[in-house]
mmCIF file of C-alpha atoms in Angstrom:
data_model
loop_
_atom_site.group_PDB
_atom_site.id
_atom_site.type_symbol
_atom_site.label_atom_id
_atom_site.label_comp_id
_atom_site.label_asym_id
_atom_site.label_seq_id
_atom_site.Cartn_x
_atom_site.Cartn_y
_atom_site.Cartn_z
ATOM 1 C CA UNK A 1 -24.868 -7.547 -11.029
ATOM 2 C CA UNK A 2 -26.558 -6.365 -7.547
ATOM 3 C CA UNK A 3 -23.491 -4.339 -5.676
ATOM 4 C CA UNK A 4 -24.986 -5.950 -2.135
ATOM 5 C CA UNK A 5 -25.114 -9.761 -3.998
ATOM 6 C CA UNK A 6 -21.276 -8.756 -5.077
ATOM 7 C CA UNK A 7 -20.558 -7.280 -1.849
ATOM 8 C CA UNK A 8 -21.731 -10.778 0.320
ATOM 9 C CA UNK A 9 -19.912 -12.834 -2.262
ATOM 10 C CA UNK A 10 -16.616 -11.114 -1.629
ATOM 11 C CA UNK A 11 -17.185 -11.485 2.142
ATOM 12 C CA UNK A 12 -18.298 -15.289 2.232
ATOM 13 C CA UNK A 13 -15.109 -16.127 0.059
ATOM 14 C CA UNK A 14 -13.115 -14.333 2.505
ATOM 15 C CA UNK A 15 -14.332 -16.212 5.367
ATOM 16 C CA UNK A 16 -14.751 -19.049 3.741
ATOM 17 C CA UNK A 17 -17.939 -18.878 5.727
ATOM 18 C CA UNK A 18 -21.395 -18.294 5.461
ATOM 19 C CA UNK A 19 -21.862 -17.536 9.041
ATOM 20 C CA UNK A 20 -19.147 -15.442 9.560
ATOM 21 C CA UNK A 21 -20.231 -13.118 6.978
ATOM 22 C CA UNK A 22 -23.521 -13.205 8.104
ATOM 23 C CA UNK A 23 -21.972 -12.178 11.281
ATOM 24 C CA UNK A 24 -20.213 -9.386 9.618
ATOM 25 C CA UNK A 25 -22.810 -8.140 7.248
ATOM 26 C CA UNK A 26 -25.701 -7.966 9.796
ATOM 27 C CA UNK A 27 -27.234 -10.705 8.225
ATOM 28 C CA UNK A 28 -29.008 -14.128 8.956
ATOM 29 C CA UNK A 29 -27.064 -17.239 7.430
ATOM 30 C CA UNK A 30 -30.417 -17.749 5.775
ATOM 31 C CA UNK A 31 -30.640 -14.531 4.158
ATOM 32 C CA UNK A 32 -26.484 -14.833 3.071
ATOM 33 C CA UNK A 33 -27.246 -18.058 1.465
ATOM 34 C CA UNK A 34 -30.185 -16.457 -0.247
ATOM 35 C CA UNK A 35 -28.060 -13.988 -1.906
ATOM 36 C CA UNK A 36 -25.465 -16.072 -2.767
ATOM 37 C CA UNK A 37 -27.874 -18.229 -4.980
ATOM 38 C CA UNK A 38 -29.092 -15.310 -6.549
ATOM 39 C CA UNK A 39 -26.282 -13.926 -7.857
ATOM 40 C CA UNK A 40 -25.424 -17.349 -8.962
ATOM 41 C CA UNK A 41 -28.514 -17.347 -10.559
ATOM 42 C CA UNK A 42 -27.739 -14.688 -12.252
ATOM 43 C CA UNK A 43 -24.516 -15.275 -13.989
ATOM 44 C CA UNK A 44 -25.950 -18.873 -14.298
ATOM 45 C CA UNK A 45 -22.953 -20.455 -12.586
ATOM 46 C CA UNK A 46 -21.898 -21.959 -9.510
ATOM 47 C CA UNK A 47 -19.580 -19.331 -7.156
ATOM 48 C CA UNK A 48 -19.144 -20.847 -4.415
ATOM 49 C CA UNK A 49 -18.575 -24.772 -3.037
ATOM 50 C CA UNK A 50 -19.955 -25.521 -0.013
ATOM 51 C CA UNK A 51 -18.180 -27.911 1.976
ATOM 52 C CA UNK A 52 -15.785 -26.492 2.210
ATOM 53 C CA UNK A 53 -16.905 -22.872 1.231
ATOM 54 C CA UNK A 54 -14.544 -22.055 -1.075
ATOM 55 C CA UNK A 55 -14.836 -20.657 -5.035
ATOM 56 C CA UNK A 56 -15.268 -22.526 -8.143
ATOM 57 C CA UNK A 57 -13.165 -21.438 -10.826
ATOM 58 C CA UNK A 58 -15.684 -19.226 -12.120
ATOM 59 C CA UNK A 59 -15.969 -17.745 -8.675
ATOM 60 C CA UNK A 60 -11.909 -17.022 -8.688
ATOM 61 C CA UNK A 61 -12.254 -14.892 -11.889
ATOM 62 C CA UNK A 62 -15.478 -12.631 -10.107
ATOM 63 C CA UNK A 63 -13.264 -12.108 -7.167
ATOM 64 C CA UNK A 64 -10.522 -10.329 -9.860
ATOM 65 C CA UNK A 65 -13.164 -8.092 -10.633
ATOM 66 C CA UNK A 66 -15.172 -7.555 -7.649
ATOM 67 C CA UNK A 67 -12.368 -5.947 -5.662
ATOM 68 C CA UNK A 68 -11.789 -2.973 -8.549
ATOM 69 C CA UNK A 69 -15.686 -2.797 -8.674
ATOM 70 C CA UNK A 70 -16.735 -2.052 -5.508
ATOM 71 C CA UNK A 71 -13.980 0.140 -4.932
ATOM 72 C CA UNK A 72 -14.926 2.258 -7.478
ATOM 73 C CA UNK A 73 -18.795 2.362 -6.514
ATOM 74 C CA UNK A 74 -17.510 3.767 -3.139
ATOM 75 C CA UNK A 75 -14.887 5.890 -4.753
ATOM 76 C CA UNK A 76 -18.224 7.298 -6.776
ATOM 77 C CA UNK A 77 -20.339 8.182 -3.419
ATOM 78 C CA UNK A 78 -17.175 9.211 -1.749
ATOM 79 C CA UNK A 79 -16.645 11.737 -4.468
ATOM 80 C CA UNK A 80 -20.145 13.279 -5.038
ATOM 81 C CA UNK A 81 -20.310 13.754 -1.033
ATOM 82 C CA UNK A 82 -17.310 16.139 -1.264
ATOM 83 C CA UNK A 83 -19.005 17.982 -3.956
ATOM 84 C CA UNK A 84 -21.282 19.645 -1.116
ATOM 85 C CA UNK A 85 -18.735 19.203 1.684
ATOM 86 C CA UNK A 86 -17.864 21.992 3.460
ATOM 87 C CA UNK A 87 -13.995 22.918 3.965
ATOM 88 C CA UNK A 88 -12.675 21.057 7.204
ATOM 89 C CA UNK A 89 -9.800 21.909 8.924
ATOM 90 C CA UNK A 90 -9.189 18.797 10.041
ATOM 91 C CA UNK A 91 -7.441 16.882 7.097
ATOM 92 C CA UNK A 92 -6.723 12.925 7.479
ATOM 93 C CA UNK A 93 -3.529 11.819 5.794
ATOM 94 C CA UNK A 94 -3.021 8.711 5.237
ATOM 95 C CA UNK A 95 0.794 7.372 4.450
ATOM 96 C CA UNK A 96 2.680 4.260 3.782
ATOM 97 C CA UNK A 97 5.994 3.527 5.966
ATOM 98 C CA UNK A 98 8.849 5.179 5.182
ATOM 99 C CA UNK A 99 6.317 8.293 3.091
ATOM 100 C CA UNK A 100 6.818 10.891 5.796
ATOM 101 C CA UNK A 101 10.576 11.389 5.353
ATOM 102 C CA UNK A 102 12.718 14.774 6.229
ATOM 103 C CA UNK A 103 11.104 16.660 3.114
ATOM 104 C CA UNK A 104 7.327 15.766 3.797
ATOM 105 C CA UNK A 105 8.144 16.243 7.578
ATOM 106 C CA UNK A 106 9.513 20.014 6.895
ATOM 107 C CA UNK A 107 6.674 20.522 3.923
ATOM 108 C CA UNK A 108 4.068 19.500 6.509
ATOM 109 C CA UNK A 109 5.610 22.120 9.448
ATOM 110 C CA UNK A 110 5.232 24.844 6.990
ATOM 111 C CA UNK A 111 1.862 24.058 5.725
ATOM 112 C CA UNK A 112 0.941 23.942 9.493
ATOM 113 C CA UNK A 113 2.988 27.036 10.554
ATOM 114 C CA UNK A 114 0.747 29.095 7.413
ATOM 115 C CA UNK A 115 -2.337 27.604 8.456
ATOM 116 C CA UNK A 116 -2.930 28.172 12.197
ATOM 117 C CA UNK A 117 -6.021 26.275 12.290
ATOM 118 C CA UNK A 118 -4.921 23.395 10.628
ATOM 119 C CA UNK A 119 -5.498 19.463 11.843
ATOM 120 C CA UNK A 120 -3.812 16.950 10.758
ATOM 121 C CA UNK A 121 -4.284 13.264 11.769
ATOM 122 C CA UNK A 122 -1.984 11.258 10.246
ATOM 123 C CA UNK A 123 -2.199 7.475 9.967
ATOM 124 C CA UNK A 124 -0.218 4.883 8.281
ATOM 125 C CA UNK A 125 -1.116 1.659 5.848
ATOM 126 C CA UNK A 126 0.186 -0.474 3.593
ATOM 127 C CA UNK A 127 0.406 0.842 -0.273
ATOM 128 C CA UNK A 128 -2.677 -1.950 -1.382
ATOM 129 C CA UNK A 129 -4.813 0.257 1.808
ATOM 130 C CA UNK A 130 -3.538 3.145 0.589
ATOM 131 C CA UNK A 131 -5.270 4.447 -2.355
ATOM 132 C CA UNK A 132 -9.003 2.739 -1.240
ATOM 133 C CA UNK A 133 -8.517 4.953 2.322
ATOM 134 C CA UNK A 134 -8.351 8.397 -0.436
ATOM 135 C CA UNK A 135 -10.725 7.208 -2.806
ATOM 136 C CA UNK A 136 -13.362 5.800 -0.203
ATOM 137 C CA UNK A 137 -12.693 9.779 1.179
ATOM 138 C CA UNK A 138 -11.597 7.996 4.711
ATOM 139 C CA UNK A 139 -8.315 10.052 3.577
ATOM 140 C CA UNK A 140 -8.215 13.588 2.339
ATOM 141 C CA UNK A 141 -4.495 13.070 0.872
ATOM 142 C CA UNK A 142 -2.343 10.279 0.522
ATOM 143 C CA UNK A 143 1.359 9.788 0.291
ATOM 144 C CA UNK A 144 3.195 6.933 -0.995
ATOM 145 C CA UNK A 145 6.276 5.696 -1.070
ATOM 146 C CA UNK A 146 8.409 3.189 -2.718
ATOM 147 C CA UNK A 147 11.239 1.898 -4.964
ATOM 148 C CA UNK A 148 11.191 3.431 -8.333
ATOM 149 C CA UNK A 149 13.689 4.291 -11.540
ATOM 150 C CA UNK A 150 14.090 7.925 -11.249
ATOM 151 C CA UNK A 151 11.237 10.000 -12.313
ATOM 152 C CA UNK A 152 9.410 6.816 -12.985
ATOM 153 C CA UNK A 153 5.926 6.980 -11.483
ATOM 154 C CA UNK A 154 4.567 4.274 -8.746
ATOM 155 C CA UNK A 155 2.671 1.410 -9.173
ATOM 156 C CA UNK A 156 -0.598 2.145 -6.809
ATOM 157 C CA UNK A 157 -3.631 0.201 -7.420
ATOM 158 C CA UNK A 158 -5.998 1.288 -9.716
ATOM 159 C CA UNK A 159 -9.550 3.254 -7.278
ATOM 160 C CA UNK A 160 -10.914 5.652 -10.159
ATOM 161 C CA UNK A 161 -10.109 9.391 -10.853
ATOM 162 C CA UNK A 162 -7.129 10.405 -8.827
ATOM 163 C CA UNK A 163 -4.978 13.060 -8.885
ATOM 164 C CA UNK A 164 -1.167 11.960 -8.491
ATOM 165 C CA UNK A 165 2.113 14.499 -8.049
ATOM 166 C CA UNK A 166 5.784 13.799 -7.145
ATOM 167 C CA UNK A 167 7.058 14.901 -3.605
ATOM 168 C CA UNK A 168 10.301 13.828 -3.381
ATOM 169 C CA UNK A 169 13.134 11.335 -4.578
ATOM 170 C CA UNK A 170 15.472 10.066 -2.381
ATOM 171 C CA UNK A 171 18.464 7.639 -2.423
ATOM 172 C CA UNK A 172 19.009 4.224 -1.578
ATOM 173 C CA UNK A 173 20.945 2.381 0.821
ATOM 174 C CA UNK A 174 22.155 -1.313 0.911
ATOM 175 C CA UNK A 175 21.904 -1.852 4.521
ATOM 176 C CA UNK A 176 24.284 -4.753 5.830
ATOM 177 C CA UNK A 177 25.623 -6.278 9.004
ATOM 178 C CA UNK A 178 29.077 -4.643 10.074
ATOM 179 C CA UNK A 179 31.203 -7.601 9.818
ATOM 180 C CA UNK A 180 29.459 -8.896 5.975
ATOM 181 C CA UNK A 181 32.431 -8.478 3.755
ATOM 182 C CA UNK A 182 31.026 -6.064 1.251
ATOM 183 C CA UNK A 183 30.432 -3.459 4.410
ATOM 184 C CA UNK A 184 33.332 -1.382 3.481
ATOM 185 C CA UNK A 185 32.893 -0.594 -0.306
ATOM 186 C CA UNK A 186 32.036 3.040 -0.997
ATOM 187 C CA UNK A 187 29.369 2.072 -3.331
ATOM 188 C CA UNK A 188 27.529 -1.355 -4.489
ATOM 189 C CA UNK A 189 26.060 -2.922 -7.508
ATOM 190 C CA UNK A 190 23.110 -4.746 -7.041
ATOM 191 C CA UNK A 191 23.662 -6.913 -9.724
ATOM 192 C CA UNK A 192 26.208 -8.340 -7.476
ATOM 193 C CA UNK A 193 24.147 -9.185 -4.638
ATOM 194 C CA UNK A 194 21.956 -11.168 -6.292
ATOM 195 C CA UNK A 195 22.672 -14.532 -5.129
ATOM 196 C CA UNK A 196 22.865 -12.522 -1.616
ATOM 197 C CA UNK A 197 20.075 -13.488 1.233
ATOM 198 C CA UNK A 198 17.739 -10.551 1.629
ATOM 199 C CA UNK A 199 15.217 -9.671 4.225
ATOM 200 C CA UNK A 200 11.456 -10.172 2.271
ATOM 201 C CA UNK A 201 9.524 -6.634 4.026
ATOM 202 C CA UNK A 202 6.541 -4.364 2.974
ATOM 203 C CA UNK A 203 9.488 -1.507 3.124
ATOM 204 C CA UNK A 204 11.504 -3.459 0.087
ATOM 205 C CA UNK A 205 9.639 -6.478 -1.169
ATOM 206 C CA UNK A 206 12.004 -8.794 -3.130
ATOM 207 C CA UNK A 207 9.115 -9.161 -6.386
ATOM 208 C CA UNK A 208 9.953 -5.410 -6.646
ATOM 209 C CA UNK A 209 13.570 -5.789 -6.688
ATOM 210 C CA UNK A 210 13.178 -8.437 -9.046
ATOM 211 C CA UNK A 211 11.000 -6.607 -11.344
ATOM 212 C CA UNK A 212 13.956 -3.335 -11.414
ATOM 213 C CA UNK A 213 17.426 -5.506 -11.251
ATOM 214 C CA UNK A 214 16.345 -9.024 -12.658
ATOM 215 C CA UNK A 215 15.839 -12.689 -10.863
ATOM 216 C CA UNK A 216 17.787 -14.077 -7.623
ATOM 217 C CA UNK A 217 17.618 -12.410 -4.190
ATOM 218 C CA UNK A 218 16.932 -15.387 -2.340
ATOM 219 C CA UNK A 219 14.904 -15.263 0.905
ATOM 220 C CA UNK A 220 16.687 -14.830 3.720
ATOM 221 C CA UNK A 221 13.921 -13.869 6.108
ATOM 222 C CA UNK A 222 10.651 -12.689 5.516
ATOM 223 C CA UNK A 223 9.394 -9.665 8.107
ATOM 224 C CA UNK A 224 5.376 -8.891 7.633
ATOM 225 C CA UNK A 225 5.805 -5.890 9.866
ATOM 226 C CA UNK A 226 7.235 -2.407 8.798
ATOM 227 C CA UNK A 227 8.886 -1.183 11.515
ATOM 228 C CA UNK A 228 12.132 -0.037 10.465
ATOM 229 C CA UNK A 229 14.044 -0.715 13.975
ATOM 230 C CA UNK A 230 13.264 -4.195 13.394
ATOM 231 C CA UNK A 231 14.421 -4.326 9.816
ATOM 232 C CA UNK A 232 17.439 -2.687 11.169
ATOM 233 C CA UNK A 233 17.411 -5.278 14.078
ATOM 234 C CA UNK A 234 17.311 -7.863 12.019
ATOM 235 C CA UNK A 235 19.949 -6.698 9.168
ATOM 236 C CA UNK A 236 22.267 -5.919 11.696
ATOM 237 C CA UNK A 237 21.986 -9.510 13.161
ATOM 238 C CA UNK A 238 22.868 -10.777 9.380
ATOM 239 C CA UNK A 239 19.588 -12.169 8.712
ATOM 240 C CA UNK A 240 20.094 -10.602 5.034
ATOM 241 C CA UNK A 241 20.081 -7.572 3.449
ATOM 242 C CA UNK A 242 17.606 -4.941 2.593
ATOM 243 C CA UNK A 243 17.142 -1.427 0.609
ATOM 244 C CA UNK A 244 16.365 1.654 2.369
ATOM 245 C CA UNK A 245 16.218 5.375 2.007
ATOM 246 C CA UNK A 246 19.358 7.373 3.730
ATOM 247 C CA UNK A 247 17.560 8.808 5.780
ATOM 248 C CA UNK A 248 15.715 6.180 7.182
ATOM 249 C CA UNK A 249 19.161 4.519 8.500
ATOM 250 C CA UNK A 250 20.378 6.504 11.846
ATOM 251 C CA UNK A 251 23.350 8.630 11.516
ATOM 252 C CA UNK A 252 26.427 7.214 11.355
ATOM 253 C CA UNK A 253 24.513 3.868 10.621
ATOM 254 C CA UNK A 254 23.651 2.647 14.221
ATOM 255 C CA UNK A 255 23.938 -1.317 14.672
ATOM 256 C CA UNK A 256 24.465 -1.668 10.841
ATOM 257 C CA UNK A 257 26.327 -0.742 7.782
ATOM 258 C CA UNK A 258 24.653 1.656 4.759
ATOM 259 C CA UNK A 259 26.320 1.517 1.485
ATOM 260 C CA UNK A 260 25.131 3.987 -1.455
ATOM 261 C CA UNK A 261 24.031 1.982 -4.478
ATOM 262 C CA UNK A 262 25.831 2.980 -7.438
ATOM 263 C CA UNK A 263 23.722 1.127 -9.884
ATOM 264 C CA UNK A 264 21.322 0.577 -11.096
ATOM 265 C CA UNK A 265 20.150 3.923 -10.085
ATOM 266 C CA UNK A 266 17.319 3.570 -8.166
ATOM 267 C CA UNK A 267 15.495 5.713 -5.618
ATOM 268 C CA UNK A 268 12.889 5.751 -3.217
ATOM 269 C CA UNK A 269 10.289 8.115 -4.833
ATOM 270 C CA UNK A 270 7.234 9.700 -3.052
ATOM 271 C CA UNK A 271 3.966 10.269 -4.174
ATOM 272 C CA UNK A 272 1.176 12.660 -3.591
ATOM 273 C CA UNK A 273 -2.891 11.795 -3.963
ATOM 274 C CA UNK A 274 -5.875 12.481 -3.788
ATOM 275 C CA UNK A 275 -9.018 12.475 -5.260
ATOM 276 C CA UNK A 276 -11.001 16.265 -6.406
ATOM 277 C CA UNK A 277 -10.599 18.613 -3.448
ATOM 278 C CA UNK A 278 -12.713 21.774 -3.138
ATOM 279 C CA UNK A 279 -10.623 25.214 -2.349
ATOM 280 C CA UNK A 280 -10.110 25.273 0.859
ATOM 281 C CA UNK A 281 -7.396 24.070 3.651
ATOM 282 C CA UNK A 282 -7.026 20.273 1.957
ATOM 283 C CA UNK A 283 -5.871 22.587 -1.258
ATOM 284 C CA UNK A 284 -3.711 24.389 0.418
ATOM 285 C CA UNK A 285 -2.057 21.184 1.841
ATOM 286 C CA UNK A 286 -1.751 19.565 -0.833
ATOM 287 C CA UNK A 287 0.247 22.232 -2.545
ATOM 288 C CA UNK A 288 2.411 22.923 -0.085
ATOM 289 C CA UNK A 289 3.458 19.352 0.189
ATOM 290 C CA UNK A 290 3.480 18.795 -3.220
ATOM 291 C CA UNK A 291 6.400 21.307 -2.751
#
């Protein structure tokens, strides 16, 4: 299959438009539809219904694969291009909420402090964004975070050859509303907070939870954001609960209530990546925040 058919095919399904992705691609609608037909030619199937433009069942399956595909066809350029790179000082980081806590903060400090010339631009993205930014080499180094068994590796989306390295494990915190009745207990099981109303957020999605306790958690809320004032905001006004790293609550707990979970034992683990770096400055960072 033609990576530029694949590539329109993915767009127009996205739309759900021919002319917006002929908008987007720099194409005429003409020329979209051309392409379309010839990669259906191909495969000798239909992709694509046109009114409205949406995919067959056929098309459905292609989109499973396309994704992965391309990815790794710009992880491939992205990675022979830093073959003959020269060393930059100026590293992009890319991280997903809650990655930079008070260990990557203090790694990144030193790294800086022993490298005098060192830039850092720092940006932050979901996980799924996350390991396409490194592998596409629109990130020299990654860092991601999330809800893992101890010493248990993440889950990060499969973008070709990748280097991966544990930077630091952290405990979790049920947060609650002061008054909830449970905001007093030294320590909580979530096993009994499972028919509890919990706040659905990028920081502790509930399928994850699921996955590492078992079924329930009911939806009390669902936040798309990741900001963690308003997760706080919004725990704190008892529209459910949510898991967080200590240190991510303020000291002292600020409008809400953080209780230790005592099982099962669960933290929230952070991971290093990055794709083959040359020696240089991105080397040296990585290292030194790989601890």
């Amino acid at each position: 299959m033609d990576p530029h058919l694949l590539t329109t095919f993915v767009t127009v399904a996205r739309h759900g438009s021919f002319s917006a992705a002929a908008a987007e691609l720099g194409y005429t609608q003409s020329a979209i539809s051309q392409q379309i037909a010839a990669l259906e030619a191909d495969l000798g199937l239909a992709l694509l219904r046109r009114r409205p433009v949406e995919p067959t069942p056929a098309g459905r399956r292609l989109l499973e694969h396309a994704g992965p595909l391309l990815l790794r066809l710009r992880a491939a350029r992205a990675d022979v291009l830093r073959t003959a790179a020269e060393p930059s000082h100026l590293l992009r980081v890319a991280a997903t909420p809650l990655a930079v806590n008070p260990v990557v903060a203090a790694r990144l400090a030193a790294a800086r402090a022993a490298q005098p010339r060192l830039e850092v631009r720092l940006r932050t993205c979901r996980a799924e964004r996350l390991a396409a930014l490194v592998a596409e080499g629109r990130a020299e180094l990654g860092l991601a975070g999330g809800i893992a068994a101890p010493s248990d590796p993440l889950r990060l989306p499969e973008s070709g050859p990748m280097s991966t390295a544990g930077v630091s494990e952290e405990d979790l915190v049920v947060v609650l509303e002061p008054g909830h009745p449970l905001a007093g207990r030294a320590r909580l099981r979530l096993a009994d907070l499972i028919d509890a109303r919990w706040l659905d957020t990028p920081l502790c999605p509930l399928t994850r939870l699921r996955d590492l306790v078992g079924d329930g958690f009911p939806v009390g809320l669902e936040y798309e954001g990741d900001d963690v004032h308003t997760v706080l905001t919004l725990a704190a006004a008892g529209h459910g609960l949510t898991l967080l790293p200590a240190s991510a609550v303020p000291a002292g707990g600020g409008p809400v209530c953080a209780v230790p979970v005592a099982a099962p034992r669960l933290v929230h683990r952070v991971e290093l990546l990055h794709a083959a770096l040359p020696p240089g400055p991105a080397t040296a960072l990585a290292a030194a925040l790989a601890g």
